[in-house]
PDB file of C-alpha atoms in Angstrom:
ATOM      1  CA  UNK A   1       1.420  17.206  13.503  1.00 82.00           C
ATOM      2  CA  UNK A   2       3.611  18.883  11.794  1.00 87.00           C
ATOM      3  CA  UNK A   3       3.470  19.666   7.680  1.00 92.00           C
ATOM      4  CA  UNK A   4       6.584  19.309   5.900  1.00 96.00           C
ATOM      5  CA  UNK A   5       6.668  20.188   2.112  1.00 97.00           C
ATOM      6  CA  UNK A   6       8.903  19.750  -0.802  1.00 98.00           C
ATOM      7  CA  UNK A   7       9.868  21.346  -4.106  1.00 98.00           C
ATOM      8  CA  UNK A   8       9.228  21.143  -6.817  1.00 98.00           C
ATOM      9  CA  UNK A   9       7.582  17.893  -7.333  1.00 97.00           C
ATOM     10  CA  UNK A  10       9.596  17.102 -10.828  1.00 97.00           C
ATOM     11  CA  UNK A  11      12.347  18.332 -11.469  1.00 97.00           C
ATOM     12  CA  UNK A  12      14.182  17.375 -15.034  1.00 97.00           C
ATOM     13  CA  UNK A  13      17.800  17.935 -16.055  1.00 96.00           C
ATOM     14  CA  UNK A  14      19.945  18.144 -17.868  1.00 97.00           C
ATOM     15  CA  UNK A  15      23.475  15.826 -16.646  1.00 97.00           C
ATOM     16  CA  UNK A  16      26.094  18.867 -15.966  1.00 97.00           C
ATOM     17  CA  UNK A  17      23.302  21.154 -14.153  1.00 98.00           C
ATOM     18  CA  UNK A  18      23.069  22.363 -10.808  1.00 97.00           C
ATOM     19  CA  UNK A  19      19.831  22.397  -9.243  1.00 97.00           C
ATOM     20  CA  UNK A  20      17.936  22.569  -5.446  1.00 98.00           C
ATOM     21  CA  UNK A  21      15.531  21.119  -3.800  1.00 98.00           C
ATOM     22  CA  UNK A  22      13.443  22.758  -0.976  1.00 98.00           C
ATOM     23  CA  UNK A  23      11.836  21.549   2.514  1.00 98.00           C
ATOM     24  CA  UNK A  24       9.403  22.881   4.182  1.00 97.00           C
ATOM     25  CA  UNK A  25       8.454  22.539   7.554  1.00 94.00           C
ATOM     26  CA  UNK A  26       5.448  23.163   9.881  1.00 92.00           C
ATOM     27  CA  UNK A  27       7.140  23.689  13.827  1.00 89.00           C
ATOM     28  CA  UNK A  28      10.220  24.411  14.877  1.00 85.00           C
ATOM     29  CA  UNK A  29      12.325  20.998  14.819  1.00 85.00           C
ATOM     30  CA  UNK A  30      15.372  19.781  15.885  1.00 85.00           C
ATOM     31  CA  UNK A  31      15.934  16.522  13.033  1.00 89.00           C
ATOM     32  CA  UNK A  32      15.542  17.286   9.749  1.00 94.00           C
ATOM     33  CA  UNK A  33      17.390  13.857   7.416  1.00 95.00           C
ATOM     34  CA  UNK A  34      17.901  14.191   3.021  1.00 97.00           C
ATOM     35  CA  UNK A  35      17.342  10.761   1.603  1.00 97.00           C
ATOM     36  CA  UNK A  36      17.374   9.701  -2.063  1.00 97.00           C
ATOM     37  CA  UNK A  37      15.371   6.815  -3.023  1.00 96.00           C
ATOM     38  CA  UNK A  38      16.864   5.889  -6.245  1.00 91.00           C
ATOM     39  CA  UNK A  39      15.323   3.738  -9.349  1.00 86.00           C
ATOM     40  CA  UNK A  40      14.786   0.164  -6.460  1.00 86.00           C
ATOM     41  CA  UNK A  41      13.570   1.696  -4.096  1.00 89.00           C
ATOM     42  CA  UNK A  42      16.524   1.948  -1.566  1.00 91.00           C
ATOM     43  CA  UNK A  43      16.758   4.630   0.356  1.00 94.00           C
ATOM     44  CA  UNK A  44      19.598   6.196   1.533  1.00 94.00           C
ATOM     45  CA  UNK A  45      20.727   8.688   4.109  1.00 94.00           C
ATOM     46  CA  UNK A  46      22.559  12.433   2.641  1.00 96.00           C
ATOM     47  CA  UNK A  47      22.219  14.417   5.080  1.00 96.00           C
ATOM     48  CA  UNK A  48      21.068  14.590   9.274  1.00 94.00           C
ATOM     49  CA  UNK A  49      21.280  18.776   8.963  1.00 94.00           C
ATOM     50  CA  UNK A  50      19.553  20.337  11.968  1.00 92.00           C
ATOM     51  CA  UNK A  51      20.551  23.635  11.189  1.00 93.00           C
ATOM     52  CA  UNK A  52      23.835  24.916   9.510  1.00 96.00           C
ATOM     53  CA  UNK A  53      24.913  23.811   6.406  1.00 97.00           C
ATOM     54  CA  UNK A  54      27.088  20.894   5.578  1.00 97.00           C
ATOM     55  CA  UNK A  55      28.270  18.726   1.982  1.00 97.00           C
ATOM     56  CA  UNK A  56      29.283  15.465   0.990  1.00 96.00           C
ATOM     57  CA  UNK A  57      30.708  15.758  -2.885  1.00 97.00           C
ATOM     58  CA  UNK A  58      27.914  17.164  -5.452  1.00 97.00           C
ATOM     59  CA  UNK A  59      26.173  17.703  -2.525  1.00 98.00           C
ATOM     60  CA  UNK A  60      25.369  20.171   0.159  1.00 98.00           C
ATOM     61  CA  UNK A  61      22.562  20.821   2.415  1.00 98.00           C
ATOM     62  CA  UNK A  62      21.922  24.306   4.544  1.00 97.00           C
ATOM     63  CA  UNK A  63      18.804  23.843   7.312  1.00 96.00           C
ATOM     64  CA  UNK A  64      17.676  27.560   8.784  1.00 95.00           C
ATOM     65  CA  UNK A  65      15.735  26.564  11.247  1.00 91.00           C
ATOM     66  CA  UNK A  66      14.266  29.642  12.502  1.00 91.00           C
ATOM     67  CA  UNK A  67      12.207  30.332   9.229  1.00 94.00           C
ATOM     68  CA  UNK A  68      11.795  26.452   9.132  1.00 95.00           C
ATOM     69  CA  UNK A  69      13.130  25.171   6.035  1.00 96.00           C
ATOM     70  CA  UNK A  70      16.705  23.388   4.044  1.00 97.00           C
ATOM     71  CA  UNK A  71      17.643  23.756   0.865  1.00 98.00           C
ATOM     72  CA  UNK A  72      19.302  20.452  -0.537  1.00 98.00           C
ATOM     73  CA  UNK A  73      21.576  21.749  -3.687  1.00 98.00           C
ATOM     74  CA  UNK A  74      23.091  19.180  -6.545  1.00 97.00           C
ATOM     75  CA  UNK A  75      25.830  20.083  -8.473  1.00 97.00           C
ATOM     76  CA  UNK A  76      27.280  18.500 -11.404  1.00 97.00           C
ATOM     77  CA  UNK A  77      24.002  16.161 -11.609  1.00 97.00           C
ATOM     78  CA  UNK A  78      24.685  12.963 -12.975  1.00 97.00           C
ATOM     79  CA  UNK A  79      22.309  10.581 -14.424  1.00 96.00           C
ATOM     80  CA  UNK A  80      23.123   8.379 -11.280  1.00 95.00           C
ATOM     81  CA  UNK A  81      21.014  11.251  -8.727  1.00 96.00           C
ATOM     82  CA  UNK A  82      17.583  10.114 -10.439  1.00 96.00           C
ATOM     83  CA  UNK A  83      15.283   9.376  -8.029  1.00 96.00           C
ATOM     84  CA  UNK A  84      13.118  10.336  -5.773  1.00 97.00           C
ATOM     85  CA  UNK A  85      14.958  12.968  -2.935  1.00 98.00           C
ATOM     86  CA  UNK A  86      12.515  13.037   0.753  1.00 98.00           C
ATOM     87  CA  UNK A  87      12.590  15.220   3.444  1.00 97.00           C
ATOM     88  CA  UNK A  88      11.818  14.241   7.162  1.00 95.00           C
ATOM     89  CA  UNK A  89      10.731  15.606  10.190  1.00 92.00           C
ATOM     90  CA  UNK A  90      10.012  14.391  13.379  1.00 85.00           C
ATOM     91  CA  UNK A  91       7.107  14.831  15.273  1.00 81.00           C
ATOM     92  CA  UNK A  92       7.160  13.295  19.001  1.00 77.00           C
ATOM     93  CA  UNK A  93       9.393  10.496  18.187  1.00 73.00           C
ATOM     94  CA  UNK A  94       8.342   9.658  14.429  1.00 80.00           C
ATOM     95  CA  UNK A  95       9.314  11.086  11.204  1.00 87.00           C
ATOM     96  CA  UNK A  96       7.557  12.314   8.695  1.00 92.00           C
ATOM     97  CA  UNK A  97       8.099  12.495   4.898  1.00 95.00           C
ATOM     98  CA  UNK A  98       7.836  15.262   2.441  1.00 97.00           C
ATOM     99  CA  UNK A  99       6.009  14.654  -0.405  1.00 97.00           C
ATOM    100  CA  UNK A 100       9.187  14.419  -2.188  1.00 97.00           C
ATOM    101  CA  UNK A 101      10.973  15.780  -6.025  1.00 98.00           C
ATOM    102  CA  UNK A 102      10.975  13.040  -8.449  1.00 97.00           C
ATOM    103  CA  UNK A 103      14.772  13.674 -10.786  1.00 97.00           C
ATOM    104  CA  UNK A 104      15.314  12.944 -13.330  1.00 97.00           C
ATOM    105  CA  UNK A 105      19.079  13.122 -14.867  1.00 97.00           C
ATOM    106  CA  UNK A 106      18.575  13.159 -18.680  1.00 97.00           C
ATOM    107  CA  UNK A 107      22.106  11.619 -19.887  1.00 95.00           C
TER     108      UNK A 107
ATOM    109  CA  UNK B   1      24.828   3.681  11.103  1.00 84.00           C
ATOM    110  CA  UNK B   2      22.977   0.745  10.963  1.00 91.00           C
ATOM    111  CA  UNK B   3      23.083  -2.032   8.737  1.00 95.00           C
ATOM    112  CA  UNK B   4      19.304  -3.133   8.034  1.00 97.00           C
ATOM    113  CA  UNK B   5      18.747  -6.347   5.887  1.00 97.00           C
ATOM    114  CA  UNK B   6      14.240  -6.936   5.381  1.00 97.00           C
ATOM    115  CA  UNK B   7      13.188  -9.703   4.254  1.00 97.00           C
ATOM    116  CA  UNK B   8      11.450 -11.572   1.663  1.00 97.00           C
ATOM    117  CA  UNK B   9      12.812  -8.659  -0.970  1.00 96.00           C
ATOM    118  CA  UNK B  10       9.457  -8.616  -2.691  1.00 96.00           C
ATOM    119  CA  UNK B  11       6.553 -11.659  -2.605  1.00 97.00           C
ATOM    120  CA  UNK B  12       3.304 -12.147  -5.051  1.00 98.00           C
ATOM    121  CA  UNK B  13      -0.008 -12.736  -2.729  1.00 97.00           C
ATOM    122  CA  UNK B  14      -2.965 -14.042  -2.703  1.00 97.00           C
ATOM    123  CA  UNK B  15      -5.968 -11.959  -1.300  1.00 97.00           C
ATOM    124  CA  UNK B  16      -6.366 -13.024   1.370  1.00 97.00           C
ATOM    125  CA  UNK B  17      -3.439 -14.838   2.092  1.00 98.00           C
ATOM    126  CA  UNK B  18      -1.092 -13.198   5.328  1.00 98.00           C
ATOM    127  CA  UNK B  19       2.453 -12.157   4.769  1.00 98.00           C
ATOM    128  CA  UNK B  20       5.006 -11.674   7.422  1.00 98.00           C
ATOM    129  CA  UNK B  21       8.082  -8.899   6.766  1.00 98.00           C
ATOM    130  CA  UNK B  22      10.940  -9.445   9.069  1.00 98.00           C
ATOM    131  CA  UNK B  23      13.500  -6.704  10.022  1.00 98.00           C
ATOM    132  CA  UNK B  24      17.217  -7.245  11.690  1.00 98.00           C
ATOM    133  CA  UNK B  25      18.845  -4.419  12.564  1.00 97.00           C
ATOM    134  CA  UNK B  26      23.176  -5.710  12.773  1.00 96.00           C
ATOM    135  CA  UNK B  27      23.167  -4.099  16.456  1.00 95.00           C
ATOM    136  CA  UNK B  28      20.850  -2.917  20.001  1.00 94.00           C
ATOM    137  CA  UNK B  29      18.185  -0.392  18.683  1.00 93.00           C
ATOM    138  CA  UNK B  30      15.172   1.082  20.522  1.00 88.00           C
ATOM    139  CA  UNK B  31      12.744   2.415  17.984  1.00 90.00           C
ATOM    140  CA  UNK B  32      12.376   0.809  15.239  1.00 95.00           C
ATOM    141  CA  UNK B  33       9.557   1.760  13.286  1.00 96.00           C
ATOM    142  CA  UNK B  34       7.768   0.727   9.491  1.00 97.00           C
ATOM    143  CA  UNK B  35       6.663   2.381   7.153  1.00 97.00           C
ATOM    144  CA  UNK B  36       4.254   1.658   3.850  1.00 97.00           C
ATOM    145  CA  UNK B  37       4.921   3.132   0.863  1.00 97.00           C
ATOM    146  CA  UNK B  38       2.419   2.995  -1.865  1.00 96.00           C
ATOM    147  CA  UNK B  39       2.965   3.533  -6.298  1.00 92.00           C
ATOM    148  CA  UNK B  40       4.233   6.755  -6.627  1.00 92.00           C
ATOM    149  CA  UNK B  41       4.056   8.111  -2.386  1.00 95.00           C
ATOM    150  CA  UNK B  42       5.999   8.897   0.033  1.00 96.00           C
ATOM    151  CA  UNK B  43       6.187   7.456   3.485  1.00 95.00           C
ATOM    152  CA  UNK B  44       3.801   6.841   5.714  1.00 94.00           C
ATOM    153  CA  UNK B  45       4.392   5.653   9.257  1.00 94.00           C
ATOM    154  CA  UNK B  46       2.403   2.328  10.105  1.00 96.00           C
ATOM    155  CA  UNK B  47       3.355   1.548  13.275  1.00 95.00           C
ATOM    156  CA  UNK B  48       6.428   2.469  16.138  1.00 94.00           C
ATOM    157  CA  UNK B  49       7.461  -1.178  17.101  1.00 95.00           C
ATOM    158  CA  UNK B  50       7.854  -1.841  20.969  1.00 87.00           C
ATOM    159  CA  UNK B  51      10.237  -3.409  22.878  1.00 87.00           C
ATOM    160  CA  UNK B  52       8.367  -5.774  25.208  1.00 84.00           C
ATOM    161  CA  UNK B  53       5.228  -4.203  24.671  1.00 85.00           C
ATOM    162  CA  UNK B  54       2.621  -3.587  22.080  1.00 89.00           C
ATOM    163  CA  UNK B  55       3.324  -1.632  19.160  1.00 93.00           C
ATOM    164  CA  UNK B  56       2.287   2.148  18.850  1.00 93.00           C
ATOM    165  CA  UNK B  57       0.102   2.463  15.729  1.00 95.00           C
ATOM    166  CA  UNK B  58      -1.000   5.546  13.468  1.00 92.00           C
ATOM    167  CA  UNK B  59      -4.166   6.655  13.263  1.00 92.00           C
ATOM    168  CA  UNK B  60      -5.681   4.240   9.970  1.00 95.00           C
ATOM    169  CA  UNK B  61      -3.775   1.663  11.570  1.00 96.00           C
ATOM    170  CA  UNK B  62      -4.544  -1.406  13.239  1.00 96.00           C
ATOM    171  CA  UNK B  63      -3.194  -3.590  15.194  1.00 96.00           C
ATOM    172  CA  UNK B  64      -5.585  -6.522  13.605  1.00 97.00           C
ATOM    173  CA  UNK B  65      -4.718  -5.760  10.050  1.00 98.00           C
ATOM    174  CA  UNK B  66      -0.627  -5.165  10.830  1.00 98.00           C
ATOM    175  CA  UNK B  67       0.438  -7.118  13.883  1.00 97.00           C
ATOM    176  CA  UNK B  68       3.821  -6.874  15.026  1.00 97.00           C
ATOM    177  CA  UNK B  69       6.345  -8.054  17.305  1.00 96.00           C
ATOM    178  CA  UNK B  70       9.265  -6.761  18.749  1.00 96.00           C
ATOM    179  CA  UNK B  71      10.934  -9.311  20.194  1.00 94.00           C
ATOM    180  CA  UNK B  72      14.917  -7.549  21.446  1.00 94.00           C
ATOM    181  CA  UNK B  73      16.175  -4.971  20.662  1.00 94.00           C
ATOM    182  CA  UNK B  74      18.101  -6.266  16.796  1.00 96.00           C
ATOM    183  CA  UNK B  75      14.824  -7.704  15.323  1.00 97.00           C
ATOM    184  CA  UNK B  76      11.129  -7.454  14.095  1.00 97.00           C
ATOM    185  CA  UNK B  77       8.290  -8.301  11.978  1.00 97.00           C
ATOM    186  CA  UNK B  78       5.060  -7.028  10.328  1.00 98.00           C
ATOM    187  CA  UNK B  79       2.604  -8.762   9.224  1.00 98.00           C
ATOM    188  CA  UNK B  80       0.211  -8.014   6.801  1.00 98.00           C
ATOM    189  CA  UNK B  81      -3.001 -10.008   6.966  1.00 98.00           C
ATOM    190  CA  UNK B  82      -5.751 -10.857   4.693  1.00 97.00           C
ATOM    191  CA  UNK B  83      -4.379  -8.980   2.241  1.00 97.00           C
ATOM    192  CA  UNK B  84      -6.994  -7.457  -0.577  1.00 97.00           C
ATOM    193  CA  UNK B  85      -5.085  -5.444  -4.143  1.00 96.00           C
ATOM    194  CA  UNK B  86      -5.097  -2.215  -2.431  1.00 96.00           C
ATOM    195  CA  UNK B  87      -2.140  -3.223   0.047  1.00 97.00           C
ATOM    196  CA  UNK B  88       0.254  -4.008  -3.085  1.00 97.00           C
ATOM    197  CA  UNK B  89       2.632  -1.374  -1.860  1.00 97.00           C
ATOM    198  CA  UNK B  90       7.113  -1.364  -0.245  1.00 96.00           C
ATOM    199  CA  UNK B  91       6.744  -2.068   3.653  1.00 98.00           C
ATOM    200  CA  UNK B  92       9.548  -0.636   4.747  1.00 97.00           C
ATOM    201  CA  UNK B  93      11.375  -1.440   8.177  1.00 97.00           C
ATOM    202  CA  UNK B  94      13.560   1.260   9.789  1.00 96.00           C
ATOM    203  CA  UNK B  95      15.401   2.264  12.968  1.00 94.00           C
ATOM    204  CA  UNK B  96      16.302   5.447  14.787  1.00 91.00           C
ATOM    205  CA  UNK B  97      20.021   5.714  16.737  1.00 89.00           C
ATOM    206  CA  UNK B  98      22.712   8.632  16.885  1.00 84.00           C
ATOM    207  CA  UNK B  99      19.359  10.951  15.787  1.00 85.00           C
ATOM    208  CA  UNK B 100      18.589   9.681  12.550  1.00 89.00           C
ATOM    209  CA  UNK B 101      16.671   7.097  10.915  1.00 92.00           C
ATOM    210  CA  UNK B 102      18.779   4.713   8.574  1.00 94.00           C
ATOM    211  CA  UNK B 103      15.944   2.401   6.478  1.00 95.00           C
ATOM    212  CA  UNK B 104      15.501  -1.412   4.980  1.00 95.00           C
ATOM    213  CA  UNK B 105      15.405  -2.203   1.145  1.00 95.00           C
ATOM    214  CA  UNK B 106      11.945  -2.877   1.077  1.00 96.00           C
ATOM    215  CA  UNK B 107       9.666  -5.895   1.015  1.00 97.00           C
ATOM    216  CA  UNK B 108       7.488  -5.464  -2.135  1.00 96.00           C
ATOM    217  CA  UNK B 109       4.329  -6.541  -1.900  1.00 97.00           C
ATOM    218  CA  UNK B 110       1.772  -7.359  -5.183  1.00 97.00           C
ATOM    219  CA  UNK B 111      -0.993  -8.932  -3.824  1.00 97.00           C
ATOM    220  CA  UNK B 112      -3.597 -10.147  -6.940  1.00 97.00           C
TER     221      UNK B 112
END
């Protein structure tokens, strides 16, 4: 099945800094999602981005399907951005999640 | 999008007992899934809840341990049977609609 990797595994930022999170996947995909799991465990949809670039406020994402990776950019980070960021790619009718990037934004 | 609710939100259970988790979606969806998230880990798919037929289980998960019901297109239940401390996890329900997967708030289970 498809393998999904994420880097870095952990990231500590000072408030206001920018960051880039990476997701690599082993097979071509027609769907890719980014999620933020907040400290209370809720998974929040960030982007559905099978290809191209999307922006939503301080967050943006780019997927280069031909090279099998996706990037999540966080600009001007805030303490509320803390949590774990997951990417997920489809495998058949299911989704495979990467191991996540744990982000801590310090005040 | 889809709005998903789960209950209970958390529970503390004794070893050897069973717990049924309910998942309700605010619209009809074809595909619903159940995931487990062990402490500090990523999400692992338990099974796909199929409406009108038996659930499809992933490797390492069996129906006797995790029976699933899907009586209609908006509702599903997952039972965690004969629990042990190793079953302590967050259990999440999800629905796939409009090319996106949406998640419920999760059920945080602690088994003593």
